[in-house]
Amino acid sequence: MAGWRVSPNLALNQQVAARVANGESIVHMGFGEARLPAFGPLVQRLVAGAGRTSYGPVAGGRAVREAAAGYFSRRRMPTSPDQIVVGPGSKPLLMALNLVVPGDVLLPKPAWNTYAPQAELAGKKAFHVPIPTSAGGVPDPGALRETILAARALGRDPRILILTLPDNPTGTLASPKLVREVCAVAEQEDLLIVSDEIYRDLVHDPATPFVSPAELAPPRTVVTTGLSKSLAVGGWRIGAARFPDGPWGQKIRDGVLSFASEVWSTLAGPMQEVAEYAFSEPPELRQRLADSARLHGVVAAAVHRIMVDAGAVCRPPAGGFYVYPDFGPVRGKLGLLGVTDSDSLAQHLLDEHAIVVLAGHLLGDDFGALKFKAATSMLYGDTAELQEQALAAADPLRLPHISDTLTRIDEAFTKLCA
Amino acid sequence: MAGWRVSPNLALNQQVAARVANGESIVHMGFGEARLPAFGPLVQRLVAGAGRTSYGPVAGGRAVREAAAGYFSRRRMPTSPDQIVVGPGSKPLLMALNLVVPGDVLLPKPAWNTYAPQAELAGKKAFHVPIPTSAGGVPDPGALRETILAARALGRDPRILILTLPDNPTGTLASPKLVREVCAVAEQEDLLIVSDEIYRDLVHDPATPFVSPAELAPPRTVVTTGLSKSLAVGGWRIGAARFPDGPWGQKIRDGVLSFASEVWSTLAGPMQEVAEYAFSEPPELRQRLADSARLHGVVAAAVHRIMVDAGAVCRPPAGGFYVYPDFGPVRGKLGLLGVTDSDSLAQHLLDEHAIVVLAGHLLGDDFGALKFKAATSMLYGDTAELQEQALAAADPLRLPHISDTLTRIDEAFTKLCA
């Protein structure tokens, strides 16, 4: 038993919670939680589902799988309920895929901090491939080819490509052209694509074109999603996966169901009831999603502006609630403060400015790079009332509790780079 | 990717559900679900916890861990909240243990059908050790020693001993003397003991002495439990583990938390609220547990009697809701029906008598043995009203819906062995 560590974002969140409980005033941008109140109808469905105390099918009941199939079908991915598995979050479904599908894993660099540890838990090696300048969540197609060749030269067998659309941590969305190029590489190199689309309903501008790899390479793409981010119920642990039609997809799904049956049995019944409602997307839920996406977009854009004004290079956010600045351009100034890498940058922000971010190296990026992920979704206020105000506001940035926090962030980064 | 299969009990349950939906009348004893209504206060707590939409600590919040610590402390296992981890069922916690603790696994023969597949998923070998005549859930101490020596001679390294107290599938409870002998072997051979005590609160006679290995070998015993069986909320997926005090326990717990953080994050917030209430054991809950244990005991004893009267050898059930008969004594008669092994016995019962049981070989027992597990917990009626009647009845066996089912089982087994 080597030194075990808790997933760094969850660990950081626990540390911050302890400091806040101690009375410290901290700006917490180190954890990807959509801190918004649970939407009323979701709570009603949880209550309505309380009587669901039986185990039921491993994949989830017929009703929730039909709803999820409808959800994907409405997104240009025709889906039968037999292609769906729901689970306690998308995390366990992703872990199951790692255990079921042979071969090593290719990831964008940076990528969500759980992909690589899951691959390692499954005895695989994870290869981080640099992302293009335009967007993260997908590797640069040329670099992807090179990494595959280099990995094979090392005797490894990369077989699984994980994409994140829109991306955590960069907050960007790969263009259809880029997705197409990456899918072409996957075809040529016979990779399984895992498309993590958990932020899909939080694209800021509804007009942004979105193409899923499941549209372009249907037999080789598994799509995962969940309600944690779009509907702000991370603590309820509700995820779903869509498997390809056809024999390969069936085989992978069988494997995931086998693993599920021995590890978590099924998604809790009341949560299936919630998921059935959410995936059926009635009008009031679509409105809630639109309001949430808009709020996340406005605040992420404001934080993005602060980072760029301070001197960072930063891709403009297009979905979800993250920015991923690179303070490389002001390396000289930061060096004078003892900030020379990703770790000292995050530590300095915490120690000197009480600002929590997640250091880039924890996401597979270079330790020496001056990068971090800032989650902007916990800046909407500490109470449900303030959060609902933020959701309803014509201009959330004018709300005192949000503008005060942004000013505090602005002052900190201005000082940091002065 | 080899041929994947869903855990056989869950798979069987899905098949039966489909046949029942098709209008077939089936006596379902093939699945270990306590088919009783959810206890009202549990539902109230689920509803009260609906607002818990944040992720929170991986191990579970302080309140639920304090409640679980109290639960164990009241059972002669002094426990601090820092020794507790809650999760979505005890299954994922057991899987995490398999991945975290090195070495192969020793199991009773028979044992719950998930232990061995979990060990194999973790790259371990599972050794089934025969159980004593008196009770299952623990291996015969002498056979345990022999198996360890034989495994080592094969170059294997058995390190983990899983016990089930009371037992699934035999429905028996190992005596304190037997537990002591097994713990002594574990001490001598430096094994980690995993004591699955999920049926503990369903010991039929409250006067039955119960000793946990955690009392006898505290630094080397992990205890798992959950609410699925005792409180009939399998579909809610609520489990807990208690780790040993001291550095070894701490290291294992750290590993489990690391795995949890990358695979399921944490137990859903509303379920933590339920668990906090349940583990605090207020008087009305203790009464519910006592009523449930009594009902399970009366019906399991009735089914036991039927099996013995038909000609089987069967240990008398002492806890939980299972019997595990051996029809070896009537092998000659059964052979005339084409029933020659565990598989054909279960199949014959289904085809000829519409009775579903789980064949013994699926639990690690010999394929040639005429054994099965019968779960008696789904004989209480098909509606919440009938089930509540059964819980409240002075003599549940006199309720027509229960006595009719028992008569049907009796007739089937009388005919089988005639």
PDB file of C-alpha atoms in Angstrom, chain A residues 103-301:
ATOM      1  CA  GLY A 103      -5.522  -0.519 -23.383  1.00  0.00           C
ATOM      2  CA  ASP A 104      -3.991   2.709 -22.156  1.00  0.00           C
ATOM      3  CA  VAL A 105      -5.668   6.090 -21.957  1.00  0.00           C
ATOM      4  CA  LEU A 106      -5.116   9.300 -23.892  1.00  0.00           C
ATOM      5  CA  LEU A 107      -6.133  12.524 -22.182  1.00  0.00           C
ATOM      6  CA  PRO A 108      -6.031  16.214 -22.991  1.00  0.00           C
ATOM      7  CA  LYS A 109      -3.423  18.178 -21.078  1.00  0.00           C
ATOM      8  CA  PRO A 110      -4.786  19.591 -18.840  1.00  0.00           C
ATOM      9  CA  ALA A 111      -7.741  17.348 -17.998  1.00  0.00           C
ATOM     10  CA  TRP A 112     -10.119  16.768 -15.095  1.00  0.00           C
ATOM     11  CA  ASN A 113      -8.078  15.379 -12.226  1.00  0.00           C
ATOM     12  CA  THR A 114      -9.947  12.077 -11.944  1.00  0.00           C
ATOM     13  CA  TYR A 115      -9.314  10.621 -15.420  1.00  0.00           C
ATOM     14  CA  ALA A 116      -5.629   9.807 -14.850  1.00  0.00           C
ATOM     15  CA  PRO A 117      -5.993   8.265 -11.358  1.00  0.00           C
ATOM     16  CA  GLN A 118      -8.860   6.102 -12.591  1.00  0.00           C
ATOM     17  CA  ALA A 119      -6.710   4.839 -15.453  1.00  0.00           C
ATOM     18  CA  GLU A 120      -3.935   4.055 -12.981  1.00  0.00           C
ATOM     19  CA  LEU A 121      -6.319   2.277 -10.610  1.00  0.00           C
ATOM     20  CA  ALA A 122      -7.235   0.090 -13.590  1.00  0.00           C
ATOM     21  CA  GLY A 123      -3.569  -0.695 -14.243  1.00  0.00           C
ATOM     22  CA  LYS A 124      -3.361   1.545 -17.276  1.00  0.00           C
ATOM     23  CA  LYS A 125      -1.001   4.333 -18.183  1.00  0.00           C
ATOM     24  CA  ALA A 126      -2.454   7.779 -18.905  1.00  0.00           C
ATOM     25  CA  PHE A 127      -0.852   9.888 -21.627  1.00  0.00           C
ATOM     26  CA  HIS A 128      -1.581  13.602 -21.501  1.00  0.00           C
ATOM     27  CA  VAL A 129      -1.610  15.188 -24.956  1.00  0.00           C
ATOM     28  CA  PRO A 130      -1.252  18.996 -25.339  1.00  0.00           C
ATOM     29  CA  ILE A 131      -4.421  20.873 -26.292  1.00  0.00           C
ATOM     30  CA  PRO A 132      -4.685  23.336 -29.183  1.00  0.00           C
ATOM     31  CA  THR A 133      -4.616  27.092 -28.636  1.00  0.00           C
ATOM     32  CA  SER A 134      -8.279  27.414 -29.557  1.00  0.00           C
ATOM     33  CA  ALA A 135      -9.807  25.155 -26.921  1.00  0.00           C
ATOM     34  CA  GLY A 136      -9.215  22.395 -24.411  1.00  0.00           C
ATOM     35  CA  GLY A 137     -11.064  19.178 -23.732  1.00  0.00           C
ATOM     36  CA  VAL A 138      -9.603  17.611 -26.860  1.00  0.00           C
ATOM     37  CA  PRO A 139      -5.962  17.011 -27.718  1.00  0.00           C
ATOM     38  CA  ASP A 140      -4.282  18.707 -30.640  1.00  0.00           C
ATOM     39  CA  PRO A 141      -4.817  16.192 -33.485  1.00  0.00           C
ATOM     40  CA  GLY A 142      -1.183  16.226 -34.595  1.00  0.00           C
ATOM     41  CA  ALA A 143       0.083  15.852 -31.051  1.00  0.00           C
ATOM     42  CA  LEU A 144      -2.409  13.036 -30.551  1.00  0.00           C
ATOM     43  CA  ARG A 145      -0.927  11.082 -33.468  1.00  0.00           C
ATOM     44  CA  GLU A 146       2.595  11.693 -32.184  1.00  0.00           C
ATOM     45  CA  THR A 147       1.700  10.613 -28.664  1.00  0.00           C
ATOM     46  CA  ILE A 148       0.150   7.388 -29.920  1.00  0.00           C
ATOM     47  CA  LEU A 149       3.268   6.565 -31.924  1.00  0.00           C
ATOM     48  CA  ALA A 150       5.547   7.442 -29.025  1.00  0.00           C
ATOM     49  CA  ALA A 151       3.453   5.361 -26.623  1.00  0.00           C
ATOM     50  CA  ARG A 152       3.571   2.375 -28.941  1.00  0.00           C
ATOM     51  CA  ALA A 153       7.316   2.787 -29.262  1.00  0.00           C
ATOM     52  CA  LEU A 154       7.405   2.443 -25.468  1.00  0.00           C
ATOM     53  CA  GLY A 155       5.479  -0.815 -25.766  1.00  0.00           C
ATOM     54  CA  ARG A 156       2.201   0.690 -24.581  1.00  0.00           C
ATOM     55  CA  ASP A 157      -1.144   0.279 -26.263  1.00  0.00           C
ATOM     56  CA  PRO A 158      -3.264   3.448 -26.137  1.00  0.00           C
ATOM     57  CA  ARG A 159      -6.863   2.522 -26.879  1.00  0.00           C
ATOM     58  CA  ILE A 160      -9.119   4.948 -25.060  1.00  0.00           C
ATOM     59  CA  LEU A 161      -9.381   8.664 -25.784  1.00  0.00           C
ATOM     60  CA  ILE A 162     -11.219  10.778 -23.222  1.00  0.00           C
ATOM     61  CA  LEU A 163     -12.634  14.098 -24.402  1.00  0.00           C
ATOM     62  CA  THR A 164     -14.467  16.724 -22.342  1.00  0.00           C
ATOM     63  CA  LEU A 165     -17.055  18.821 -24.159  1.00  0.00           C
ATOM     64  CA  PRO A 166     -17.316  21.543 -22.933  1.00  0.00           C
ATOM     65  CA  ASP A 167     -14.097  21.269 -21.049  1.00  0.00           C
ATOM     66  CA  ASN A 168     -13.180  21.030 -17.413  1.00  0.00           C
ATOM     67  CA  PRO A 169     -10.715  22.668 -16.633  1.00  0.00           C
ATOM     68  CA  THR A 170     -10.377  25.193 -19.450  1.00  0.00           C
ATOM     69  CA  GLY A 171     -14.054  26.134 -19.721  1.00  0.00           C
ATOM     70  CA  THR A 172     -13.789  26.031 -23.487  1.00  0.00           C
ATOM     71  CA  LEU A 173     -15.649  24.069 -26.157  1.00  0.00           C
ATOM     72  CA  ALA A 174     -13.806  22.413 -29.028  1.00  0.00           C
ATOM     73  CA  SER A 175     -15.137  23.470 -32.429  1.00  0.00           C
ATOM     74  CA  PRO A 176     -16.922  20.935 -34.641  1.00  0.00           C
ATOM     75  CA  LYS A 177     -13.917  21.072 -36.981  1.00  0.00           C
ATOM     76  CA  LEU A 178     -11.549  20.144 -34.194  1.00  0.00           C
ATOM     77  CA  VAL A 179     -13.813  17.372 -32.909  1.00  0.00           C
ATOM     78  CA  ARG A 180     -14.004  16.023 -36.447  1.00  0.00           C
ATOM     79  CA  GLU A 181     -10.215  15.959 -36.775  1.00  0.00           C
ATOM     80  CA  VAL A 182      -9.795  14.195 -33.465  1.00  0.00           C
ATOM     81  CA  CYS A 183     -12.477  11.647 -34.373  1.00  0.00           C
ATOM     82  CA  ALA A 184     -10.634  10.982 -37.621  1.00  0.00           C
ATOM     83  CA  VAL A 185      -7.514  10.101 -35.655  1.00  0.00           C
ATOM     84  CA  ALA A 186      -9.599   7.862 -33.405  1.00  0.00           C
ATOM     85  CA  GLU A 187     -10.941   6.063 -36.498  1.00  0.00           C
ATOM     86  CA  GLN A 188      -7.495   5.616 -37.981  1.00  0.00           C
ATOM     87  CA  GLU A 189      -5.965   4.414 -34.755  1.00  0.00           C
ATOM     88  CA  ASP A 190      -8.984   2.357 -33.667  1.00  0.00           C
ATOM     89  CA  LEU A 191      -9.535   4.164 -30.370  1.00  0.00           C
ATOM     90  CA  LEU A 192     -12.621   4.068 -28.203  1.00  0.00           C
ATOM     91  CA  ILE A 193     -13.755   7.637 -27.554  1.00  0.00           C
ATOM     92  CA  VAL A 194     -15.212   8.509 -24.185  1.00  0.00           C
ATOM     93  CA  SER A 195     -16.956  11.850 -24.534  1.00  0.00           C
ATOM     94  CA  ASP A 196     -17.617  13.409 -21.156  1.00  0.00           C
ATOM     95  CA  GLU A 197     -20.479  15.814 -21.853  1.00  0.00           C
ATOM     96  CA  ILE A 198     -21.474  16.604 -18.289  1.00  0.00           C
ATOM     97  CA  TYR A 199     -21.196  20.373 -18.978  1.00  0.00           C
ATOM     98  CA  ARG A 200     -23.099  20.219 -22.274  1.00  0.00           C
ATOM     99  CA  ASP A 201     -26.220  21.957 -21.012  1.00  0.00           C
ATOM    100  CA  LEU A 202     -24.103  24.790 -19.640  1.00  0.00           C
ATOM    101  CA  VAL A 203     -22.805  26.147 -22.939  1.00  0.00           C
ATOM    102  CA  HIS A 204     -23.036  29.894 -22.347  1.00  0.00           C
ATOM    103  CA  ASP A 205     -24.274  30.995 -25.755  1.00  0.00           C
ATOM    104  CA  PRO A 206     -27.023  28.697 -27.028  1.00  0.00           C
ATOM    105  CA  ALA A 207     -25.956  29.514 -30.598  1.00  0.00           C
ATOM    106  CA  THR A 208     -22.529  27.889 -30.138  1.00  0.00           C
ATOM    107  CA  PRO A 209     -22.286  24.884 -32.451  1.00  0.00           C
ATOM    108  CA  PHE A 210     -21.856  21.604 -30.569  1.00  0.00           C
ATOM    109  CA  VAL A 211     -20.923  18.354 -32.227  1.00  0.00           C
ATOM    110  CA  SER A 212     -20.566  15.198 -30.174  1.00  0.00           C
ATOM    111  CA  PRO A 213     -18.080  12.535 -31.263  1.00  0.00           C
ATOM    112  CA  ALA A 214     -21.050  10.168 -30.966  1.00  0.00           C
ATOM    113  CA  GLU A 215     -22.477  11.877 -34.054  1.00  0.00           C
ATOM    114  CA  LEU A 216     -19.267  11.515 -36.027  1.00  0.00           C
ATOM    115  CA  ALA A 217     -17.974   8.157 -34.829  1.00  0.00           C
ATOM    116  CA  PRO A 218     -21.073   6.490 -33.427  1.00  0.00           C
ATOM    117  CA  PRO A 219     -19.855   2.893 -33.082  1.00  0.00           C
ATOM    118  CA  ARG A 220     -16.750   3.930 -31.113  1.00  0.00           C
ATOM    119  CA  THR A 221     -18.082   6.615 -28.779  1.00  0.00           C
ATOM    120  CA  VAL A 222     -19.399   6.304 -25.248  1.00  0.00           C
ATOM    121  CA  VAL A 223     -20.984   9.491 -23.887  1.00  0.00           C
ATOM    122  CA  THR A 224     -21.200  10.236 -20.177  1.00  0.00           C
ATOM    123  CA  THR A 225     -23.260  12.878 -18.465  1.00  0.00           C
ATOM    124  CA  GLY A 226     -24.881  13.671 -15.133  1.00  0.00           C
ATOM    125  CA  LEU A 227     -26.948  16.180 -13.225  1.00  0.00           C
ATOM    126  CA  SER A 228     -24.239  17.362 -10.817  1.00  0.00           C
ATOM    127  CA  LYS A 229     -23.093  20.332 -12.852  1.00  0.00           C
ATOM    128  CA  SER A 230     -26.043  21.436 -14.977  1.00  0.00           C
ATOM    129  CA  LEU A 231     -28.578  21.149 -12.170  1.00  0.00           C
ATOM    130  CA  ALA A 232     -26.274  21.790  -9.231  1.00  0.00           C
ATOM    131  CA  VAL A 233     -26.975  18.523  -7.415  1.00  0.00           C
ATOM    132  CA  GLY A 234     -23.452  17.111  -7.107  1.00  0.00           C
ATOM    133  CA  GLY A 235     -24.332  15.868  -3.648  1.00  0.00           C
ATOM    134  CA  TRP A 236     -27.097  13.681  -5.051  1.00  0.00           C
ATOM    135  CA  ARG A 237     -24.715  11.658  -7.223  1.00  0.00           C
ATOM    136  CA  ILE A 238     -26.623  11.064 -10.463  1.00  0.00           C
ATOM    137  CA  GLY A 239     -24.873  10.104 -13.692  1.00  0.00           C
ATOM    138  CA  ALA A 240     -25.602   8.312 -16.945  1.00  0.00           C
ATOM    139  CA  ALA A 241     -23.729   6.746 -19.825  1.00  0.00           C
ATOM    140  CA  ARG A 242     -24.805   6.164 -23.414  1.00  0.00           C
ATOM    141  CA  PHE A 243     -23.144   3.205 -25.125  1.00  0.00           C
ATOM    142  CA  PRO A 244     -22.759   2.767 -28.881  1.00  0.00           C
ATOM    143  CA  ASP A 245     -25.333   0.773 -30.772  1.00  0.00           C
ATOM    144  CA  GLY A 246     -23.950  -2.475 -32.173  1.00  0.00           C
ATOM    145  CA  PRO A 247     -21.862  -5.365 -30.875  1.00  0.00           C
ATOM    146  CA  TRP A 248     -18.853  -3.399 -29.585  1.00  0.00           C
ATOM    147  CA  GLY A 249     -21.079  -1.031 -27.643  1.00  0.00           C
ATOM    148  CA  GLN A 250     -23.101  -3.951 -26.323  1.00  0.00           C
ATOM    149  CA  LYS A 251     -19.979  -5.722 -25.135  1.00  0.00           C
ATOM    150  CA  ILE A 252     -18.679  -2.652 -23.339  1.00  0.00           C
ATOM    151  CA  ARG A 253     -22.071  -2.020 -21.767  1.00  0.00           C
ATOM    152  CA  ASP A 254     -22.227  -5.644 -20.595  1.00  0.00           C
ATOM    153  CA  GLY A 255     -18.849  -5.174 -18.960  1.00  0.00           C
ATOM    154  CA  VAL A 256     -19.896  -1.957 -17.253  1.00  0.00           C
ATOM    155  CA  LEU A 257     -23.069  -3.653 -15.995  1.00  0.00           C
ATOM    156  CA  SER A 258     -21.032  -6.560 -14.668  1.00  0.00           C
ATOM    157  CA  PHE A 259     -18.742  -4.176 -12.786  1.00  0.00           C
ATOM    158  CA  ALA A 260     -21.716  -2.114 -11.599  1.00  0.00           C
ATOM    159  CA  SER A 261     -23.487  -5.207 -10.318  1.00  0.00           C
ATOM    160  CA  GLU A 262     -20.491  -6.129  -8.159  1.00  0.00           C
ATOM    161  CA  VAL A 263     -19.630  -2.611  -6.989  1.00  0.00           C
ATOM    162  CA  TRP A 264     -22.653  -0.329  -6.605  1.00  0.00           C
ATOM    163  CA  SER A 265     -25.669  -2.491  -7.640  1.00  0.00           C
ATOM    164  CA  THR A 266     -27.656   0.384  -9.148  1.00  0.00           C
ATOM    165  CA  LEU A 267     -28.432   4.073  -8.809  1.00  0.00           C
ATOM    166  CA  ALA A 268     -30.564   4.699  -5.700  1.00  0.00           C
ATOM    167  CA  GLY A 269     -34.290   4.521  -6.537  1.00  0.00           C
ATOM    168  CA  PRO A 270     -35.204   8.068  -5.460  1.00  0.00           C
ATOM    169  CA  MET A 271     -32.337   9.384  -7.568  1.00  0.00           C
ATOM    170  CA  GLN A 272     -33.639   7.424 -10.558  1.00  0.00           C
ATOM    171  CA  GLU A 273     -36.929   9.234 -10.094  1.00  0.00           C
ATOM    172  CA  VAL A 274     -35.085  12.579 -10.164  1.00  0.00           C
ATOM    173  CA  ALA A 275     -33.102  11.576 -13.239  1.00  0.00           C
ATOM    174  CA  GLU A 276     -36.231  10.440 -15.060  1.00  0.00           C
ATOM    175  CA  TYR A 277     -37.708  13.902 -14.595  1.00  0.00           C
ATOM    176  CA  ALA A 278     -34.517  15.779 -15.469  1.00  0.00           C
ATOM    177  CA  PHE A 279     -33.733  13.787 -18.608  1.00  0.00           C
ATOM    178  CA  SER A 280     -37.287  14.273 -19.859  1.00  0.00           C
ATOM    179  CA  GLU A 281     -36.506  18.033 -19.946  1.00  0.00           C
ATOM    180  CA  PRO A 282     -39.885  19.686 -19.416  1.00  0.00           C
ATOM    181  CA  PRO A 283     -40.042  23.430 -20.245  1.00  0.00           C
ATOM    182  CA  GLU A 284     -39.514  24.667 -16.672  1.00  0.00           C
ATOM    183  CA  LEU A 285     -36.343  22.581 -16.420  1.00  0.00           C
ATOM    184  CA  ARG A 286     -35.036  23.867 -19.734  1.00  0.00           C
ATOM    185  CA  GLN A 287     -35.606  27.391 -18.449  1.00  0.00           C
ATOM    186  CA  ARG A 288     -33.670  26.586 -15.282  1.00  0.00           C
ATOM    187  CA  LEU A 289     -30.794  25.223 -17.342  1.00  0.00           C
ATOM    188  CA  ALA A 290     -30.820  28.321 -19.560  1.00  0.00           C
ATOM    189  CA  ASP A 291     -30.784  30.621 -16.526  1.00  0.00           C
ATOM    190  CA  SER A 292     -27.943  28.649 -14.978  1.00  0.00           C
ATOM    191  CA  ALA A 293     -25.886  28.633 -18.172  1.00  0.00           C
ATOM    192  CA  ARG A 294     -26.340  32.380 -18.535  1.00  0.00           C
ATOM    193  CA  LEU A 295     -25.249  33.105 -14.951  1.00  0.00           C
ATOM    194  CA  HIS A 296     -22.226  30.827 -15.227  1.00  0.00           C
ATOM    195  CA  GLY A 297     -21.283  32.490 -18.501  1.00  0.00           C
ATOM    196  CA  VAL A 298     -21.510  36.031 -17.196  1.00  0.00           C
ATOM    197  CA  VAL A 299     -19.462  35.373 -14.067  1.00  0.00           C
ATOM    198  CA  ALA A 300     -16.879  33.193 -15.808  1.00  0.00           C
ATOM    199  CA  ALA A 301     -16.419  35.931 -18.401  1.00  0.00           C
TER     200      ALA A 301
END
